mmCIF file of C-alpha atoms and ligand atoms in Angstrom:
data_model
loop_
_atom_site.group_PDB
_atom_site.id
_atom_site.type_symbol
_atom_site.label_atom_id
_atom_site.label_comp_id
_atom_site.label_asym_id
_atom_site.label_seq_id
_atom_site.Cartn_x
_atom_site.Cartn_y
_atom_site.Cartn_z
ATOM 1 C CA MET J 1 14.398 70.498 177.355
ATOM 2 C CA PRO J 2 13.045 69.208 180.753
ATOM 3 C CA LEU J 3 13.508 71.524 183.767
ATOM 4 C CA ILE J 4 16.929 70.527 185.118
ATOM 5 C CA ASP J 5 17.774 71.295 188.704
ATOM 6 C CA THR J 6 21.476 71.777 189.251
ATOM 7 C CA PRO J 7 23.242 68.469 189.954
ATOM 8 C CA VAL J 8 25.156 67.843 193.194
ATOM 9 C CA ILE J 9 28.948 67.691 192.986
ATOM 10 C CA SER J 10 30.154 64.591 194.891
ATOM 11 C CA GLU J 11 32.743 64.835 197.676
ATOM 12 C CA GLU J 12 34.899 62.496 195.574
ATOM 13 C CA LEU J 13 34.893 64.915 192.651
ATOM 14 C CA ARG J 14 35.530 67.926 194.933
ATOM 15 C CA GLU J 15 38.498 66.045 196.402
ATOM 16 C CA ARG J 16 39.909 65.066 193.031
ATOM 17 C CA PHE J 17 39.297 68.597 191.680
ATOM 18 C CA ALA J 18 41.271 70.045 194.592
ATOM 19 C CA GLN J 19 44.145 67.545 194.200
ATOM 20 C CA ALA J 20 44.414 67.176 190.403
ATOM 21 C CA ASN J 21 47.565 68.297 188.554
ATOM 22 C CA ASN J 22 46.893 67.127 184.989
ATOM 23 C CA VAL J 23 43.385 67.941 183.767
ATOM 24 C CA LEU J 24 41.992 67.471 180.257
ATOM 25 C CA VAL J 25 38.809 69.190 179.090
ATOM 26 C CA LEU J 26 37.027 68.194 175.848
ATOM 27 C CA THR J 27 34.233 70.516 174.703
ATOM 28 C CA GLY J 28 31.565 70.469 172.010
ATOM 29 C CA ALA J 29 28.807 72.740 170.743
ATOM 30 C CA GLY J 30 26.903 72.506 174.035
ATOM 31 C CA VAL J 31 29.494 74.653 175.859
ATOM 32 C CA SER J 32 28.605 77.498 173.469
ATOM 33 C CA ALA J 33 24.826 76.928 173.542
ATOM 34 C CA GLU J 34 24.295 79.478 176.357
ATOM 35 C CA SER J 35 26.141 82.060 174.219
ATOM 36 C CA GLY J 36 23.466 81.567 171.542
ATOM 37 C CA VAL J 37 25.475 79.302 169.212
ATOM 38 C CA PRO J 38 23.069 76.722 167.706
ATOM 39 C CA THR J 39 24.116 73.129 168.493
ATOM 40 C CA PHE J 40 24.087 70.483 165.742
ATOM 41 C CA ARG J 41 22.012 67.798 167.385
ATOM 42 C CA GLY J 42 20.103 69.607 170.120
ATOM 43 C CA GLY J 43 16.615 68.272 170.943
ATOM 44 C CA GLY J 44 17.009 65.175 168.761
ATOM 45 C CA ASN J 45 17.014 66.812 165.308
ATOM 46 C CA THR J 46 20.089 67.555 163.171
ATOM 47 C CA THR J 47 20.884 71.002 161.799
ATOM 48 C CA VAL J 48 19.845 71.346 158.131
ATOM 49 C CA TRP J 49 21.064 74.049 155.696
ATOM 50 C CA LYS J 50 19.157 74.572 152.460
ATOM 51 C CA GLY J 51 17.749 71.016 152.774
ATOM 52 C CA MET J 52 21.172 69.457 153.454
ATOM 53 C CA PRO J 53 22.062 67.904 156.853
ATOM 54 C CA PHE J 54 25.096 69.749 158.240
ATOM 55 C CA ASP J 55 27.410 66.743 157.867
ATOM 56 C CA VAL J 56 26.644 66.869 154.098
ATOM 57 C CA ILE J 57 27.271 70.592 153.535
ATOM 58 C CA SER J 58 30.273 70.345 155.930
ATOM 59 C CA SER J 59 31.876 67.482 153.956
ATOM 60 C CA ALA J 60 34.969 67.028 151.752
ATOM 61 C CA GLY J 61 32.609 65.844 149.009
ATOM 62 C CA MET J 62 30.665 69.144 149.054
ATOM 63 C CA LEU J 63 33.947 71.114 149.022
ATOM 64 C CA ALA J 64 34.944 69.321 145.800
ATOM 65 C CA ARG J 65 31.470 69.716 144.246
ATOM 66 C CA ASP J 66 30.463 73.246 145.260
ATOM 67 C CA LEU J 67 33.030 75.448 147.047
ATOM 68 C CA PRO J 68 30.840 78.631 146.817
ATOM 69 C CA ALA J 69 28.020 76.791 148.669
ATOM 70 C CA VAL J 70 30.442 75.740 151.406
ATOM 71 C CA TRP J 71 31.620 79.367 151.758
ATOM 72 C CA GLU J 72 27.989 80.556 151.894
ATOM 73 C CA TRP J 73 27.307 78.107 154.782
ATOM 74 C CA PHE J 74 30.350 79.232 156.810
ATOM 75 C CA ASN J 75 29.795 82.920 156.028
ATOM 76 C CA TYR J 76 26.246 82.544 157.373
ATOM 77 C CA ARG J 77 27.562 80.949 160.606
ATOM 78 C CA ARG J 78 30.350 83.531 160.949
ATOM 79 C CA GLY J 79 27.658 86.215 160.671
ATOM 80 C CA LEU J 80 25.713 84.527 163.488
ATOM 81 C CA LEU J 81 28.818 84.247 165.665
ATOM 82 C CA ALA J 82 30.142 87.777 165.200
ATOM 83 C CA ALA J 83 28.003 89.275 167.967
ATOM 84 C CA LEU J 84 28.150 86.377 170.418
ATOM 85 C CA LYS J 85 30.153 86.417 173.644
ATOM 86 C CA PRO J 86 31.655 83.708 175.895
ATOM 87 C CA ASN J 87 29.348 82.442 178.697
ATOM 88 C CA PRO J 88 30.081 81.418 182.333
ATOM 89 C CA ALA J 89 31.131 77.939 181.126
ATOM 90 C CA HIS J 90 33.867 79.393 178.908
ATOM 91 C CA ASP J 91 34.895 81.726 181.754
ATOM 92 C CA ALA J 92 35.116 78.882 184.298
ATOM 93 C CA ILE J 93 37.319 76.803 181.961
ATOM 94 C CA ALA J 94 39.547 79.820 181.247
ATOM 95 C CA HIS J 95 39.920 80.290 185.018
ATOM 96 C CA TRP J 96 40.886 76.628 185.447
ATOM 97 C CA GLN J 97 44.091 77.150 183.450
ATOM 98 C CA THR J 98 45.408 79.182 186.415
ATOM 99 C CA GLN J 99 44.118 76.589 188.909
ATOM 100 C CA PHE J 100 45.785 73.395 187.656
ATOM 101 C CA LYS J 101 49.484 72.687 186.984
ATOM 102 C CA ASN J 102 48.549 71.283 183.542
ATOM 103 C CA LEU J 103 45.230 72.031 181.934
ATOM 104 C CA THR J 104 44.730 70.807 178.355
ATOM 105 C CA LEU J 105 41.702 72.277 176.595
ATOM 106 C CA VAL J 106 40.601 70.351 173.508
ATOM 107 C CA THR J 107 37.612 71.622 171.540
ATOM 108 C CA GLN J 108 35.545 70.468 168.600
ATOM 109 C CA ASN J 109 34.168 74.002 168.321
ATOM 110 C CA ILE J 110 35.277 76.301 165.532
ATOM 111 C CA ASP J 111 33.698 79.413 167.152
ATOM 112 C CA GLY J 112 36.777 80.750 168.991
ATOM 113 C CA LEU J 113 34.761 81.487 172.164
ATOM 114 C CA HIS J 114 37.233 79.689 174.464
ATOM 115 C CA GLN J 115 40.010 81.989 173.265
ATOM 116 C CA ALA J 116 37.672 85.004 173.589
ATOM 117 C CA ALA J 117 37.199 83.991 177.252
ATOM 118 C CA GLY J 118 40.981 83.997 177.762
ATOM 119 C CA SER J 119 41.826 80.316 177.283
ATOM 120 C CA ARG J 120 45.296 79.849 175.760
ATOM 121 C CA ASN J 121 46.882 76.954 173.786
ATOM 122 C CA VAL J 122 43.449 75.626 172.858
ATOM 123 C CA ILE J 123 43.711 72.454 170.726
ATOM 124 C CA GLU J 124 41.170 73.167 167.938
ATOM 125 C CA LEU J 125 40.563 69.646 166.632
ATOM 126 C CA HIS J 126 38.236 70.835 163.856
ATOM 127 C CA GLY J 127 39.865 74.144 162.939
ATOM 128 C CA SER J 128 38.448 77.658 163.182
ATOM 129 C CA ILE J 129 35.676 79.538 161.344
ATOM 130 C CA TRP J 130 37.812 82.716 161.698
ATOM 131 C CA ARG J 131 40.560 81.383 159.391
ATOM 132 C CA ALA J 132 40.833 80.483 155.701
ATOM 133 C CA ARG J 133 43.473 78.291 154.045
ATOM 134 C CA CYS J 134 44.859 78.296 150.489
ATOM 135 C CA PHE J 135 44.386 75.144 148.424
ATOM 136 C CA GLU J 136 47.706 75.812 146.600
ATOM 137 C CA CYS J 137 50.194 77.221 149.156
ATOM 138 C CA SER J 138 48.329 76.233 152.400
ATOM 139 C CA SER J 139 48.926 79.718 153.812
ATOM 140 C CA ARG J 140 46.350 80.782 156.387
ATOM 141 C CA HIS J 141 44.397 84.031 156.304
ATOM 142 C CA ASP J 142 42.024 85.919 158.609
ATOM 143 C CA ALA J 143 38.517 85.118 157.319
ATOM 144 C CA ARG J 144 37.306 88.568 158.435
ATOM 145 C CA GLU J 145 39.463 90.228 155.738
ATOM 146 C CA LEU J 146 38.273 88.137 152.776
ATOM 147 C CA LYS J 147 36.550 89.531 149.646
ATOM 148 C CA PHE J 148 33.705 87.358 148.280
ATOM 149 C CA ASP J 149 32.929 89.237 145.033
ATOM 150 C CA THR J 150 33.362 85.979 142.981
ATOM 151 C CA GLY J 151 31.870 83.731 145.709
ATOM 152 C CA VAL J 152 35.305 82.203 146.366
ATOM 153 C CA PRO J 153 38.031 84.342 147.996
ATOM 154 C CA VAL J 154 41.574 84.122 146.576
ATOM 155 C CA CYS J 155 44.929 83.827 148.323
ATOM 156 C CA PHE J 156 46.751 87.156 148.817
ATOM 157 C CA ASP J 157 50.112 85.309 148.417
ATOM 158 C CA CYS J 158 49.636 83.015 145.377
ATOM 159 C CA GLY J 159 46.193 83.816 143.976
ATOM 160 C CA GLY J 160 44.980 80.262 144.644
ATOM 161 C CA ASN J 161 41.433 79.582 145.877
ATOM 162 C CA LEU J 162 40.861 79.788 149.620
ATOM 163 C CA ARG J 163 38.762 77.372 151.666
ATOM 164 C CA PRO J 164 37.456 77.595 155.280
ATOM 165 C CA ASP J 165 40.244 76.386 157.632
ATOM 166 C CA VAL J 166 37.932 73.880 159.261
ATOM 167 C CA VAL J 167 38.012 70.050 159.213
ATOM 168 C CA LEU J 168 35.148 68.751 157.094
ATOM 169 C CA PHE J 169 33.644 65.263 157.367
ATOM 170 C CA GLY J 170 35.924 62.804 155.576
ATOM 171 C CA GLU J 171 38.975 65.004 156.150
ATOM 172 C CA MET J 172 41.938 64.358 158.430
ATOM 173 C CA LEU J 173 42.341 66.468 161.555
ATOM 174 C CA PRO J 174 45.105 69.140 161.616
ATOM 175 C CA ALA J 175 48.544 67.503 161.789
ATOM 176 C CA GLY J 176 49.475 66.725 165.385
ATOM 177 C CA ALA J 177 46.263 68.055 166.958
ATOM 178 C CA PHE J 178 44.701 64.660 167.714
ATOM 179 C CA GLU J 179 48.047 63.160 168.688
ATOM 180 C CA ALA J 180 48.726 66.005 171.161
ATOM 181 C CA ALA J 181 45.255 65.590 172.708
ATOM 182 C CA ALA J 182 45.555 61.795 172.864
ATOM 183 C CA MET J 183 48.934 62.057 174.574
ATOM 184 C CA LYS J 184 47.532 64.377 177.269
ATOM 185 C CA ALA J 185 44.529 62.053 177.660
ATOM 186 C CA GLN J 186 46.900 59.209 178.494
ATOM 187 C CA THR J 187 48.470 61.135 181.392
ATOM 188 C CA CYS J 188 45.592 63.174 182.883
ATOM 189 C CA ASP J 189 44.154 62.527 186.385
ATOM 190 C CA LEU J 190 40.814 64.178 185.674
ATOM 191 C CA CYS J 191 38.964 64.438 182.329
ATOM 192 C CA PHE J 192 35.884 66.620 181.780
ATOM 193 C CA VAL J 193 33.641 66.090 178.719
ATOM 194 C CA ILE J 194 31.436 69.148 178.364
ATOM 195 C CA GLY J 195 28.585 69.754 175.924
ATOM 196 C CA THR J 196 29.223 67.087 173.333
ATOM 197 C CA SER J 197 26.980 64.339 171.938
ATOM 198 C CA ALA J 198 30.201 62.270 171.631
ATOM 199 C CA VAL J 199 29.319 60.743 168.237
ATOM 200 C CA VAL J 200 31.938 62.353 166.000
ATOM 201 C CA TYR J 201 35.284 60.532 165.733
ATOM 202 C CA PRO J 202 38.167 60.603 166.352
ATOM 203 C CA ALA J 203 37.298 63.424 168.851
ATOM 204 C CA ALA J 204 34.962 61.137 170.839
ATOM 205 C CA SER J 205 37.785 58.621 171.388
ATOM 206 C CA ILE J 206 39.770 61.087 173.549
ATOM 207 C CA PRO J 207 37.725 60.580 176.768
ATOM 208 C CA GLU J 208 37.821 56.833 176.063
ATOM 209 C CA ILE J 209 41.643 57.033 175.986
ATOM 210 C CA ALA J 210 41.658 59.030 179.251
ATOM 211 C CA ARG J 211 39.313 56.572 181.004
ATOM 212 C CA SER J 212 41.274 53.514 179.923
ATOM 213 C CA ALA J 213 44.454 55.222 181.184
ATOM 214 C CA GLY J 214 42.832 55.538 184.639
ATOM 215 C CA ALA J 215 41.569 59.133 184.634
ATOM 216 C CA TYR J 216 38.411 60.067 186.578
ATOM 217 C CA LEU J 217 35.925 60.848 183.792
ATOM 218 C CA VAL J 218 33.207 63.466 184.323
ATOM 219 C CA GLU J 219 30.489 64.379 181.793
ATOM 220 C CA VAL J 220 28.592 67.695 181.919
ATOM 221 C CA ASN J 221 25.508 67.636 179.698
ATOM 222 C CA PRO J 222 21.753 68.125 180.238
ATOM 223 C CA GLU J 223 21.229 64.885 178.278
ATOM 224 C CA LEU J 224 22.815 61.418 178.448
ATOM 225 C CA THR J 225 25.194 60.486 175.609
ATOM 226 C CA PRO J 226 26.841 57.254 174.366
ATOM 227 C CA LEU J 227 29.748 58.197 176.676
ATOM 228 C CA SER J 228 27.670 58.483 179.886
ATOM 229 C CA GLU J 229 27.949 54.824 180.861
ATOM 230 C CA LEU J 230 31.757 55.058 180.673
ATOM 231 C CA CYS J 231 31.868 58.054 183.046
ATOM 232 C CA ASP J 232 32.679 58.001 186.772
ATOM 233 C CA GLU J 233 30.326 60.940 187.247
ATOM 234 C CA VAL J 234 27.593 62.475 185.035
ATOM 235 C CA LEU J 235 26.532 66.030 185.945
ATOM 236 C CA MET J 236 23.225 66.476 184.137
ATOM 237 C CA GLY J 237 22.855 70.189 183.721
ATOM 238 C CA LYS J 238 23.846 73.198 181.638
ATOM 239 C CA ALA J 239 27.594 73.851 181.581
ATOM 240 C CA GLY J 240 27.072 77.517 182.508
ATOM 241 C CA ASP J 241 25.242 76.436 185.689
ATOM 242 C CA VAL J 242 27.384 73.411 186.587
ATOM 243 C CA LEU J 243 31.014 74.461 185.999
ATOM 244 C CA PRO J 244 31.006 77.465 188.386
ATOM 245 C CA LEU J 245 29.817 75.068 191.146
ATOM 246 C CA LEU J 246 33.194 73.320 191.057
ATOM 247 C CA ASP J 247 34.992 76.469 192.117
ATOM 248 C CA GLN J 248 32.695 76.977 195.131
HETATM 249 C C1 BV8 B 301 38.047 61.574 159.791
HETATM 250 C C2 BV8 B 301 33.790 71.338 161.677
HETATM 251 C C3 BV8 B 301 39.786 60.312 158.862
HETATM 252 C C4 BV8 B 301 32.889 71.703 160.541
HETATM 253 C C5 BV8 B 301 33.181 69.054 162.323
HETATM 254 C C6 BV8 B 301 34.354 56.055 163.382
HETATM 255 C C7 BV8 B 301 33.070 55.639 163.523
HETATM 256 C C8 BV8 B 301 32.057 56.261 162.747
HETATM 257 C C9 BV8 B 301 32.325 57.304 161.852
HETATM 258 C C10 BV8 B 301 33.605 57.704 161.731
HETATM 259 C C11 BV8 B 301 34.610 57.082 162.471
HETATM 260 N N1 BV8 B 301 35.761 57.693 162.148
HETATM 261 C C12 BV8 B 301 35.509 58.670 161.227
HETATM 262 C C13 BV8 B 301 34.195 58.686 160.967
HETATM 263 C C14 BV8 B 301 33.540 59.607 160.067
HETATM 264 C C15 BV8 B 301 33.246 60.964 160.722
HETATM 265 C C16 BV8 B 301 32.307 60.798 161.895
HETATM 266 O O1 BV8 B 301 32.699 60.782 163.043
HETATM 267 N N2 BV8 B 301 31.006 60.731 161.544
HETATM 268 C C17 BV8 B 301 29.980 60.694 162.613
HETATM 269 C C18 BV8 B 301 28.839 61.607 162.174
HETATM 270 C C19 BV8 B 301 29.506 59.307 162.835
HETATM 271 N N3 BV8 B 301 34.475 61.608 161.172
HETATM 272 C C20 BV8 B 301 35.157 62.333 160.257
HETATM 273 O O2 BV8 B 301 34.847 62.466 159.083
HETATM 274 C C21 BV8 B 301 36.418 63.008 160.780
HETATM 275 N N4 BV8 B 301 37.528 62.796 159.902
HETATM 276 O O3 BV8 B 301 37.639 60.616 160.392
HETATM 277 O O4 BV8 B 301 39.115 61.568 158.963
HETATM 278 C C22 BV8 B 301 39.758 59.953 157.490
HETATM 279 C C23 BV8 B 301 39.854 60.923 156.517
HETATM 280 C C24 BV8 B 301 39.915 60.508 155.210
HETATM 281 C C25 BV8 B 301 39.797 59.173 154.918
HETATM 282 C C26 BV8 B 301 39.694 58.221 155.953
HETATM 283 C C27 BV8 B 301 39.674 58.637 157.264
HETATM 284 C C28 BV8 B 301 36.246 64.552 160.808
HETATM 285 C C29 BV8 B 301 35.147 64.934 161.722
HETATM 286 C C30 BV8 B 301 35.113 66.468 161.890
HETATM 287 C C31 BV8 B 301 34.035 67.103 161.038
HETATM 288 N N5 BV8 B 301 33.908 68.535 161.337
HETATM 289 N N6 BV8 B 301 33.135 70.397 162.580
HETATM 290 C C32 BV8 B 301 31.599 72.368 161.014
HETATM 291 O O5 BV8 B 301 31.535 72.795 162.180
HETATM 292 O O6 BV8 B 301 30.701 72.473 160.184
HETATM 293 S S1 BV8 B 301 32.304 67.965 163.337
HETATM 294 C C33 BV8 B 301 31.135 68.979 164.186
HETATM 295 O O7 BV8 B 301 30.093 68.102 164.529
HETATM 296 C C34 BV8 B 301 31.619 69.558 165.501
HETATM 297 O O8 BV8 B 301 32.942 70.013 165.425
HETATM 298 C C35 BV8 B 301 31.453 68.382 166.453
HETATM 299 O O9 BV8 B 301 32.555 67.503 166.374
HETATM 300 C C36 BV8 B 301 30.241 67.697 165.877
HETATM 301 C C37 BV8 B 301 28.983 68.116 166.605
HETATM 302 O O10 BV8 B 301 29.022 67.455 167.835
HETATM 303 P P1 BV8 B 301 28.883 68.314 169.208
HETATM 304 O O11 BV8 B 301 29.873 69.436 169.206
HETATM 305 O O12 BV8 B 301 28.905 67.344 170.274
HETATM 306 O O13 BV8 B 301 27.450 69.017 169.046
HETATM 307 P P2 BV8 B 301 25.997 68.320 169.076
HETATM 308 O O14 BV8 B 301 25.035 69.364 168.654
HETATM 309 O O15 BV8 B 301 26.021 67.000 168.373
HETATM 310 O O16 BV8 B 301 25.759 67.998 170.639
HETATM 311 C C38 BV8 B 301 25.653 69.074 171.549
HETATM 312 C C39 BV8 B 301 25.584 68.429 172.926
HETATM 313 O O17 BV8 B 301 25.582 69.484 173.898
HETATM 314 C C40 BV8 B 301 24.321 67.597 173.133
HETATM 315 O O18 BV8 B 301 24.668 66.385 173.772
HETATM 316 C C41 BV8 B 301 23.476 68.472 174.071
HETATM 317 O O19 BV8 B 301 22.693 67.708 174.980
HETATM 318 C C42 BV8 B 301 24.553 69.242 174.822
HETATM 319 N N7 BV8 B 301 24.132 70.559 175.344
HETATM 320 C C43 BV8 B 301 23.186 71.394 174.835
HETATM 321 N N8 BV8 B 301 23.119 72.539 175.617
HETATM 322 C C44 BV8 B 301 24.074 72.403 176.585
HETATM 323 C C45 BV8 B 301 24.722 71.149 176.404
HETATM 324 N N9 BV8 B 301 25.726 70.718 177.213
HETATM 325 C C46 BV8 B 301 26.090 71.550 178.249
HETATM 326 N N10 BV8 B 301 25.511 72.778 178.473
HETATM 327 C C47 BV8 B 301 24.510 73.222 177.680
HETATM 328 N N11 BV8 B 301 23.963 74.422 177.923
#
């Protein structure tokens, strides 16, 4: 990653940041990178698990073919996450919810670090690694309390098999989550896109909705993305360095 000096925040953005009422923030794996969470597509190569690209092991097809393998993959990641803490980017965003009349935080991350930093009402578009869901009765359970003696944990309520409560590739997003985010995107004045490669849909369409509804669109990322050309301002830097600058 090239040495990145901290970008300059324009007067226009400072003005809009001071005046904004309705702000939408969309985050991806990059906002958790400084906490030690591996990103999926950092540095040009895609995460691979046991020879499978992550969007193969994290797919509806794999869930149908080999549920124990899918649990192994998420148990490994939950193990990685257990000791990790929010970073200054998470803290800045949590602080923003007291700064703006309406702040909507939408994340693609399943790591729960926004909530650990104090963010409330987080729209988790892709679910959470800390929850499991029953195939039969759809009840949700705390993944930290699950027993894996047979490789697949069972539902305490109905005995059905449990699956990670995350959205896999080829699966629909949680009912209402995308709609709620899209509605806020249509009415926000300012939209921040932080730490995402903006290639996974329908999440990546949210900033597009905000921009076409007239919001001022700001990207925070050390690298350019397919979204950069659509943005009013691109702050090329690490979220943990850039976001605190906005409060200064
Ligand atoms: C669906 C949970 C409907 C599991 C995830 C339209 C066009 C093309 C394809 C599709 C389309 N519509 C649907 C598709 C298919 C697919 C898709 O988008 N494929 C992509 C690969 C092309 N979408 C789906 O399958 C979605 N479902 O469409 O359902 C449907 C259903 C049935 C039948 C018909 C239709 C579901 C997608 C959700 C999948 N689940 N996560 C898990 O975690 O394992 S997606 C997962 O990958 C993440 O949640 C996230 O969304 C994505 C990874 O992206 P990022 O978070 O952005 O991370 P990445 O590593 O890529 O980038 C990190 C960025 O941070 C980089 O830019 C880097 O420069 C930057 N960075 C690094 N350090 C820092 C930093 N930035 C700031 N600070 C730093 N310090």
